[in-house]
XYZ file of C-alpha atoms in Angstrom:
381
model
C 79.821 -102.881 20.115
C 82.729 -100.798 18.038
C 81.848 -103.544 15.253
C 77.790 -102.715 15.609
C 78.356 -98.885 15.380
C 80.562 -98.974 12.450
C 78.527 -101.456 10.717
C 75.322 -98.852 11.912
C 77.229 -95.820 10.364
C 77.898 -98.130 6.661
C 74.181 -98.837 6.707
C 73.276 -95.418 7.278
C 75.590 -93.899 4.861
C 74.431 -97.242 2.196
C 70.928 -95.688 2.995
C 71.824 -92.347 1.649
C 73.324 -93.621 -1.351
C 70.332 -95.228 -1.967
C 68.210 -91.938 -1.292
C 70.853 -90.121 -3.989
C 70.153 -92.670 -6.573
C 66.361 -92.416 -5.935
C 66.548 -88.615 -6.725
C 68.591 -89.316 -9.926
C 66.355 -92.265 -10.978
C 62.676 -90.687 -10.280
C 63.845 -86.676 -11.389
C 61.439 -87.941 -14.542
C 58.567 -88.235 -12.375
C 58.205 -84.171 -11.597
C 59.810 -82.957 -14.970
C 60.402 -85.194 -17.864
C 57.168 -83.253 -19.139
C 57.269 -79.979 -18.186
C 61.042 -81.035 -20.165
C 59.458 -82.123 -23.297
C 57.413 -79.604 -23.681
C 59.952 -76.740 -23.085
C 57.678 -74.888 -19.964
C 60.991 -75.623 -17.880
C 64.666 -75.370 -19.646
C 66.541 -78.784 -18.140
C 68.802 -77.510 -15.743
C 66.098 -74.748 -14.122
C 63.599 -77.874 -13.840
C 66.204 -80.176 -11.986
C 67.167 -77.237 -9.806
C 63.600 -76.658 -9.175
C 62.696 -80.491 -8.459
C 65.560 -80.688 -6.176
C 64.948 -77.672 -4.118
C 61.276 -78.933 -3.885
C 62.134 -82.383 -2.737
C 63.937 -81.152 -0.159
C 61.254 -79.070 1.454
C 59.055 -81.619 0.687
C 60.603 -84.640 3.244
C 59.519 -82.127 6.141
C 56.001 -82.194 5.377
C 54.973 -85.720 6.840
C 56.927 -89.138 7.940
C 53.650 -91.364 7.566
C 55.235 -93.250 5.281
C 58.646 -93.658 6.890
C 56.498 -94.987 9.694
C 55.249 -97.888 7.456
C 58.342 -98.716 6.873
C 59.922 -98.490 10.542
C 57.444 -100.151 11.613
C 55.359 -102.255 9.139
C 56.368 -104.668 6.190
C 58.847 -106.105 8.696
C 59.454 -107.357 12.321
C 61.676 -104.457 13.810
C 62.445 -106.849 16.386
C 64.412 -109.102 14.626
C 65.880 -106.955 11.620
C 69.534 -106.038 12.087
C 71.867 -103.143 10.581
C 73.087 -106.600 8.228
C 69.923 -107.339 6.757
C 69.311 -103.801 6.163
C 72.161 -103.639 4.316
C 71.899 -106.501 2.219
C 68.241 -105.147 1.201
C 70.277 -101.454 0.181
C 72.373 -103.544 -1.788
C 69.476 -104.870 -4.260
C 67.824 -101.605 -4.121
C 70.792 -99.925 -5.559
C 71.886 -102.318 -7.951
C 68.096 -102.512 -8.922
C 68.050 -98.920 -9.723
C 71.583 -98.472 -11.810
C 70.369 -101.543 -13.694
C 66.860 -99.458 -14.538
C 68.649 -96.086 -15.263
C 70.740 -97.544 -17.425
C 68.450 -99.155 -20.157
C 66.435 -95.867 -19.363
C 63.337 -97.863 -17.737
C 61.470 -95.508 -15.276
C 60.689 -98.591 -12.885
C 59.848 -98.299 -9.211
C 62.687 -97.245 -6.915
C 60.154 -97.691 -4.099
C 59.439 -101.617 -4.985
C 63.639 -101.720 -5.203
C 63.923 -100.999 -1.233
C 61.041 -102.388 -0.379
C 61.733 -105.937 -2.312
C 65.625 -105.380 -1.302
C 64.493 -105.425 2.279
C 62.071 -108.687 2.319
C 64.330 -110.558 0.852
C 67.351 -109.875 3.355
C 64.618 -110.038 6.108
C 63.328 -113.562 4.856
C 66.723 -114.649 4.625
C 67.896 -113.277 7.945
C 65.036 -113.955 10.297
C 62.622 -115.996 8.128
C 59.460 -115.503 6.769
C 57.741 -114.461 9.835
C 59.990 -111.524 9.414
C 57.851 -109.875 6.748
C 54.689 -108.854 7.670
C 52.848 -109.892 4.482
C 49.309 -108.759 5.196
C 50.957 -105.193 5.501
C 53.144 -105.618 2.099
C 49.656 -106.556 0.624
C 47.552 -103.459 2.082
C 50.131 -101.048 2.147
C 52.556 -101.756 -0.708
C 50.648 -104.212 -3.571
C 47.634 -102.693 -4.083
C 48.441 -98.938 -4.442
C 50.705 -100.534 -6.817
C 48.379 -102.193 -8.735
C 45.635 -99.247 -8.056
C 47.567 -96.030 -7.969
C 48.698 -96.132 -12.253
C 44.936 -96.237 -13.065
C 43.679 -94.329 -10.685
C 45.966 -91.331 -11.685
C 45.724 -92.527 -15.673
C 41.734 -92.217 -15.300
C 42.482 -88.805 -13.636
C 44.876 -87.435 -16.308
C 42.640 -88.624 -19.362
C 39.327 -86.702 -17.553
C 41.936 -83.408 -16.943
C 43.098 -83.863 -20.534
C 40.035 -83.855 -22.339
C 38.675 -81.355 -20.026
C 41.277 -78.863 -20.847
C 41.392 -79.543 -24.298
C 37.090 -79.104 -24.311
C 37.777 -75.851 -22.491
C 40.158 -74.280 -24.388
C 38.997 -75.604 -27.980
C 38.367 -71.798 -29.399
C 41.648 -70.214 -28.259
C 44.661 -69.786 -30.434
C 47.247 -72.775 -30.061
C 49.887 -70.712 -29.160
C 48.214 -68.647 -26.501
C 46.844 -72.307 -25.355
C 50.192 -73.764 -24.881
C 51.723 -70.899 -23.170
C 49.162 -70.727 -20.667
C 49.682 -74.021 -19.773
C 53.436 -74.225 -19.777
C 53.190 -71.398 -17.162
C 49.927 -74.072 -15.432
C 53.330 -76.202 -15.443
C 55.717 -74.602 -13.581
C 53.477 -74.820 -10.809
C 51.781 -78.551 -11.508
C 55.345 -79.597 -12.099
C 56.483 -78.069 -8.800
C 53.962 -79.218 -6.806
C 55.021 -82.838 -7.782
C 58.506 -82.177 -6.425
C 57.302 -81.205 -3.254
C 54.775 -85.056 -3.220
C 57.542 -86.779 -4.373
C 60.194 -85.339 -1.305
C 57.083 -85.885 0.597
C 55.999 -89.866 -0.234
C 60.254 -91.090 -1.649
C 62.490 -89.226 0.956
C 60.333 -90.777 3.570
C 61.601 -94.110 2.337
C 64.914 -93.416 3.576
C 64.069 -91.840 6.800
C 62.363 -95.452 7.379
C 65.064 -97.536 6.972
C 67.648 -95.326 8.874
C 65.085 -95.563 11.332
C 64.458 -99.065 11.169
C 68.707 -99.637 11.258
C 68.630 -97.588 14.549
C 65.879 -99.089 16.387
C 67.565 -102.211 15.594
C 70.407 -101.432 17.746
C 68.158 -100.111 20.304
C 69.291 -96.564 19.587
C 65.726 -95.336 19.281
C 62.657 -97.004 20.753
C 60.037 -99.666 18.842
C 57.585 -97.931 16.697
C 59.665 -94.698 17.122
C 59.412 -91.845 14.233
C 62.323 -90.341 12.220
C 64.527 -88.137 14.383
C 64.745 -84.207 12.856
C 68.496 -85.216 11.342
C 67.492 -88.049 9.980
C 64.775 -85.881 8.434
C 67.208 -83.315 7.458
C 70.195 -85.555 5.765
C 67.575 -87.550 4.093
C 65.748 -84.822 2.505
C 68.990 -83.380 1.130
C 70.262 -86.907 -0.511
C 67.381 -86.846 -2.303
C 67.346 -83.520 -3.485
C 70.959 -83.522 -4.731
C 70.172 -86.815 -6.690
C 67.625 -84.988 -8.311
C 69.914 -81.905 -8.946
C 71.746 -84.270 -11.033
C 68.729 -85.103 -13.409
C 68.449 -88.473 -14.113
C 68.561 -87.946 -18.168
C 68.166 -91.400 -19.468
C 64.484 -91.673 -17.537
C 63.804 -88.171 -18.379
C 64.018 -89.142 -22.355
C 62.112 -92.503 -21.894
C 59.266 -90.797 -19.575
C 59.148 -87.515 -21.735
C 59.543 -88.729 -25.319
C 58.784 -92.244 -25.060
C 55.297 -92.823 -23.970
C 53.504 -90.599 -26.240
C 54.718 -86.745 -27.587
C 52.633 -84.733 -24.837
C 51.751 -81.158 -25.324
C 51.397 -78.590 -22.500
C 47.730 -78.854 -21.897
C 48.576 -82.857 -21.423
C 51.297 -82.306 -19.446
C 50.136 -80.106 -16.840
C 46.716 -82.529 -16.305
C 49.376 -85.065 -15.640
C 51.455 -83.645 -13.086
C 48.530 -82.519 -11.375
C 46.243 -85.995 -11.088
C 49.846 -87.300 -10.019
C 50.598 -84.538 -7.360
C 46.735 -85.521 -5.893
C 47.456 -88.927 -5.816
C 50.786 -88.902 -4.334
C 49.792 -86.115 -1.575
C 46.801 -88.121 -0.683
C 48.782 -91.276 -0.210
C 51.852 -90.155 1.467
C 49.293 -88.707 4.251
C 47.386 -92.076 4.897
C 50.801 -93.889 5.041
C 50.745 -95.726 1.531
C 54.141 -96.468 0.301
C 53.236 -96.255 -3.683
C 55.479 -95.650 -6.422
C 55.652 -92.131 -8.210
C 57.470 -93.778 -10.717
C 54.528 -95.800 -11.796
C 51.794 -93.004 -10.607
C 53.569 -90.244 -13.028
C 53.653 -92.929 -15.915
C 50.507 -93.736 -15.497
C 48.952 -90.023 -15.418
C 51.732 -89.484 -18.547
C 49.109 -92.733 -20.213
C 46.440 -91.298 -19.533
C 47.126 -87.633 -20.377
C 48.143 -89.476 -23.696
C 44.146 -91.017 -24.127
C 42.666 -87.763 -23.555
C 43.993 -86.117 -26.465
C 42.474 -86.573 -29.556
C 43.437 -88.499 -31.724
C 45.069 -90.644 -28.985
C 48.243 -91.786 -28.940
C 50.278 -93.645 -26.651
C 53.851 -95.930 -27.477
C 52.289 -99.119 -26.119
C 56.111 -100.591 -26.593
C 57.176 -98.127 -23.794
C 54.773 -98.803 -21.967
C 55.017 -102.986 -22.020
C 58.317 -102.346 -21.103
C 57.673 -100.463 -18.408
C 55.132 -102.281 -16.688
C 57.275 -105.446 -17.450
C 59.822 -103.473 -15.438
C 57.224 -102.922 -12.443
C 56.473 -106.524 -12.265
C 60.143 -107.405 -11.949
C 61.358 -105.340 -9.706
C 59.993 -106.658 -6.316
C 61.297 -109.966 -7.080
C 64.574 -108.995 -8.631
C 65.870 -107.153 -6.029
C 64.875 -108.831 -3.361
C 66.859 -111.965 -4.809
C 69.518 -109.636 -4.941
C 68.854 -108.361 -1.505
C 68.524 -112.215 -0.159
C 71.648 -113.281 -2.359
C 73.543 -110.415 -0.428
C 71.697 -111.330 3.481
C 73.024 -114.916 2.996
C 76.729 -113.666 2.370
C 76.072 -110.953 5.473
C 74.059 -112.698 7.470
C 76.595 -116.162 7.357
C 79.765 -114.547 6.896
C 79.370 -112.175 9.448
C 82.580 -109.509 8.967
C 84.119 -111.023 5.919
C 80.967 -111.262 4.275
C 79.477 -107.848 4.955
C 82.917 -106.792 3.139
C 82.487 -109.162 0.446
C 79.282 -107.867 -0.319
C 79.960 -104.587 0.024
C 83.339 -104.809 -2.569
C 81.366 -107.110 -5.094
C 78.414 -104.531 -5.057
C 80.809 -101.154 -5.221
C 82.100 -103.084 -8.611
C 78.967 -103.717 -10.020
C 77.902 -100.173 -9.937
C 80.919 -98.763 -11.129
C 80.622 -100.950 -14.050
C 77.169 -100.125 -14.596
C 78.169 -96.295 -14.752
C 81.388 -97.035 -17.071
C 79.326 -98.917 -19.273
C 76.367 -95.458 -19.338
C 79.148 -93.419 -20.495
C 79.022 -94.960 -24.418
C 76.293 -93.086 -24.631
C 75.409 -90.190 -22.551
C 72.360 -88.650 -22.076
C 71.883 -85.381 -20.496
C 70.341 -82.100 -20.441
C 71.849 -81.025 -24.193
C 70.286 -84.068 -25.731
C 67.281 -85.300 -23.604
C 64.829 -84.190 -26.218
C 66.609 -85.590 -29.046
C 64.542 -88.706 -29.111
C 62.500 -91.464 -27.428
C 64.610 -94.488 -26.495
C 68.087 -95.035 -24.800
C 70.398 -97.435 -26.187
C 73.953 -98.003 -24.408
C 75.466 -99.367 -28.323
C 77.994 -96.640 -29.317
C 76.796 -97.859 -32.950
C 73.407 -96.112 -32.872
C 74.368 -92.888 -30.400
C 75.281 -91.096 -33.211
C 72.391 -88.734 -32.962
C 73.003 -87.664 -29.400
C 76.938 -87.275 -29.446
């Protein structure tokens, strides 16, 4: 039992980790263009996002409940195989931040997790039919549905405001994206923080601490909400550069009709219980917002990459997160230490090897890719 309980307590605290990096790795997906188009200096709009995404993981827990209770069999998960998933999630999202690909933290965790299920408790573990309805197609519906949105805003608001001046046009919307911006905080505290509160939940219901189907408890709420918001404090600069420079050079009027198709579309999934990806929602209203300007222009580079990156990343990390179940799950205490050791090393090396070429919130506008070559950083030291 002593080994159960501190083997609950890693999970949980792996789980929080987790919920930090998410904040750091999807801060892009409220601000990167309220950023790059100056309605929000860097450090007021990370302050803001943060703040926001902590207030937002009190609005709902539909989705935590998905993931309690849902994609797998909470019968035969244990605090291992929970782990093991963390572990590919993680890795999954240093690897993205560090090439600067804004790919799906949500599809990390939730690929982490079938693939330490599968390997723990077999395929009857995973409730497919579930991963299909609630997971695979808002992925695959969710981009276009909020890139359709953004293009119809974008051209609206350009139609609307074709006689003003240009400079009394952009400041009206840069003030439009304070709030637009904000109100994406609060959906993404509202659909990513709810991630978290799942698997904690998930980890305890596994030990029988809390009952089958049972919701997040208020401090479960509570510390996952502020992991998440103190990731985001942190600004996750290398995503921030690729999301708000990289796709296509938005303008206010563009970037407020994104962040508000992808505030609707996140709010409106979080409360029927769909697990979707801001990540790929905010890119794709960033597309689309990019279409609706004319002349249109969009870096279709960025974006190959990108959606290269959202097909990969169930997959990858649940390999990793299977890779890591079969050292847990077969080498009981000595392997849940191996795997934790070799992961801590793999991260650390993944931030050493960020720190050739820093991005943050002096430099984030200074152009539209992120390389980690000391040779071509010399525009951002």
């Amino acid at each position: 039992m002593d080994h159960i309980t501190i083997l609950v307590g890693v999970v949980i605290a792996t789980a929080l980790a987790f919920d930090f990096t998410n904040g750091f790795h999807d801060t892009a997906n409220a601000m990167a263009t309220s950023i790059a188009t100056r309605a929000l200096r860097p450090r007021v709009a990370v302050l803001i996002s943060g703040a926001l995404n902590i207030a937002g993981a009190f609005l709902s827990t539909e989705v935590a409940k998905t993931i309690s209770g849902g994609i797998v069999d909470d019968g035969l998960i244990t605090p291992g195989m929970v782990f093991a998933g963390l572990i590919g999630a993680i890795l999954w999202n240093l690897t993205t931040w560090l090439v600067g690909l804004p790919s799906s933290s949500s599809h990390a965790l939730f690929g982490g997790l079938i693939g330490a299920v599968w390997v723990g408790a077999g395929e009857h573990g995973v409730h497919f039919a579930k991963v299909l309805e609630k997971i695979v197609i808002p992925a695959l519906a969710s981009p276009v549905v909020a890139a359709v949105a953004a293009l119809l805003a974008t051209y609206l608001a350009y139609l609307l405001t074709a006689g003003g001046r240009d400079s009394s046009v952009n400041r009206g919307f840069r003030l439009g994206q304070i709030a637009s911006a904000s109100l994406v905080s609060l959906a993404h505290g509202t659909n990513d923080a709810q991630k978290t509160m799942g698997v904690i939940t998930l980890t305890l219901i596994s030990v029988n601490a809390l009952p089958p189907g049972a919701g997040p408890p208020m401090w479960v709420i509570g510390a996952s909400g502020l992991a998440i918001g103190l990731g985001t404090y942190l600004g996750g600069w290398r995503i921030i550069r690729t999301m708000g420079k990289g796709l296509t050079d938005i303008r206010a009027p563009q970037g407020f009709a994104a962040e508000s198709s992808a505030a609707t579309v996140i709010l409106t999934s979080a409360h029927l219980g769909f697990a979707l990806s801001t990540t790929q929602v905010c890119s794709g209203s960033i597309i689309g917002a990019g279409l609706g300007r004319k002349p249109a222009h969009v870096r279709w580079g960025t974006a190959a990459r990108m959606v290269l990156a959202w097909g990969v990343t169930l997959p990858a990390s649940a390999s990793v997160g299977a890779l890591a179940a079969t050292v847990i799950v077969y080498g009981g205490t000595i392997g849940t230490v191996v795997a934790a050791l070799v992961a801590a090393a793999v991260a650390t090396f993944i931030v050493i090897v960020s720190r050739r070429n820093p991005v943050n919130a002096r430099n984030v506008n200074d152009g539209h890719t992120v390389t980690i070559r000391p040779s071509t950083a010399k525009a951002n030291v």
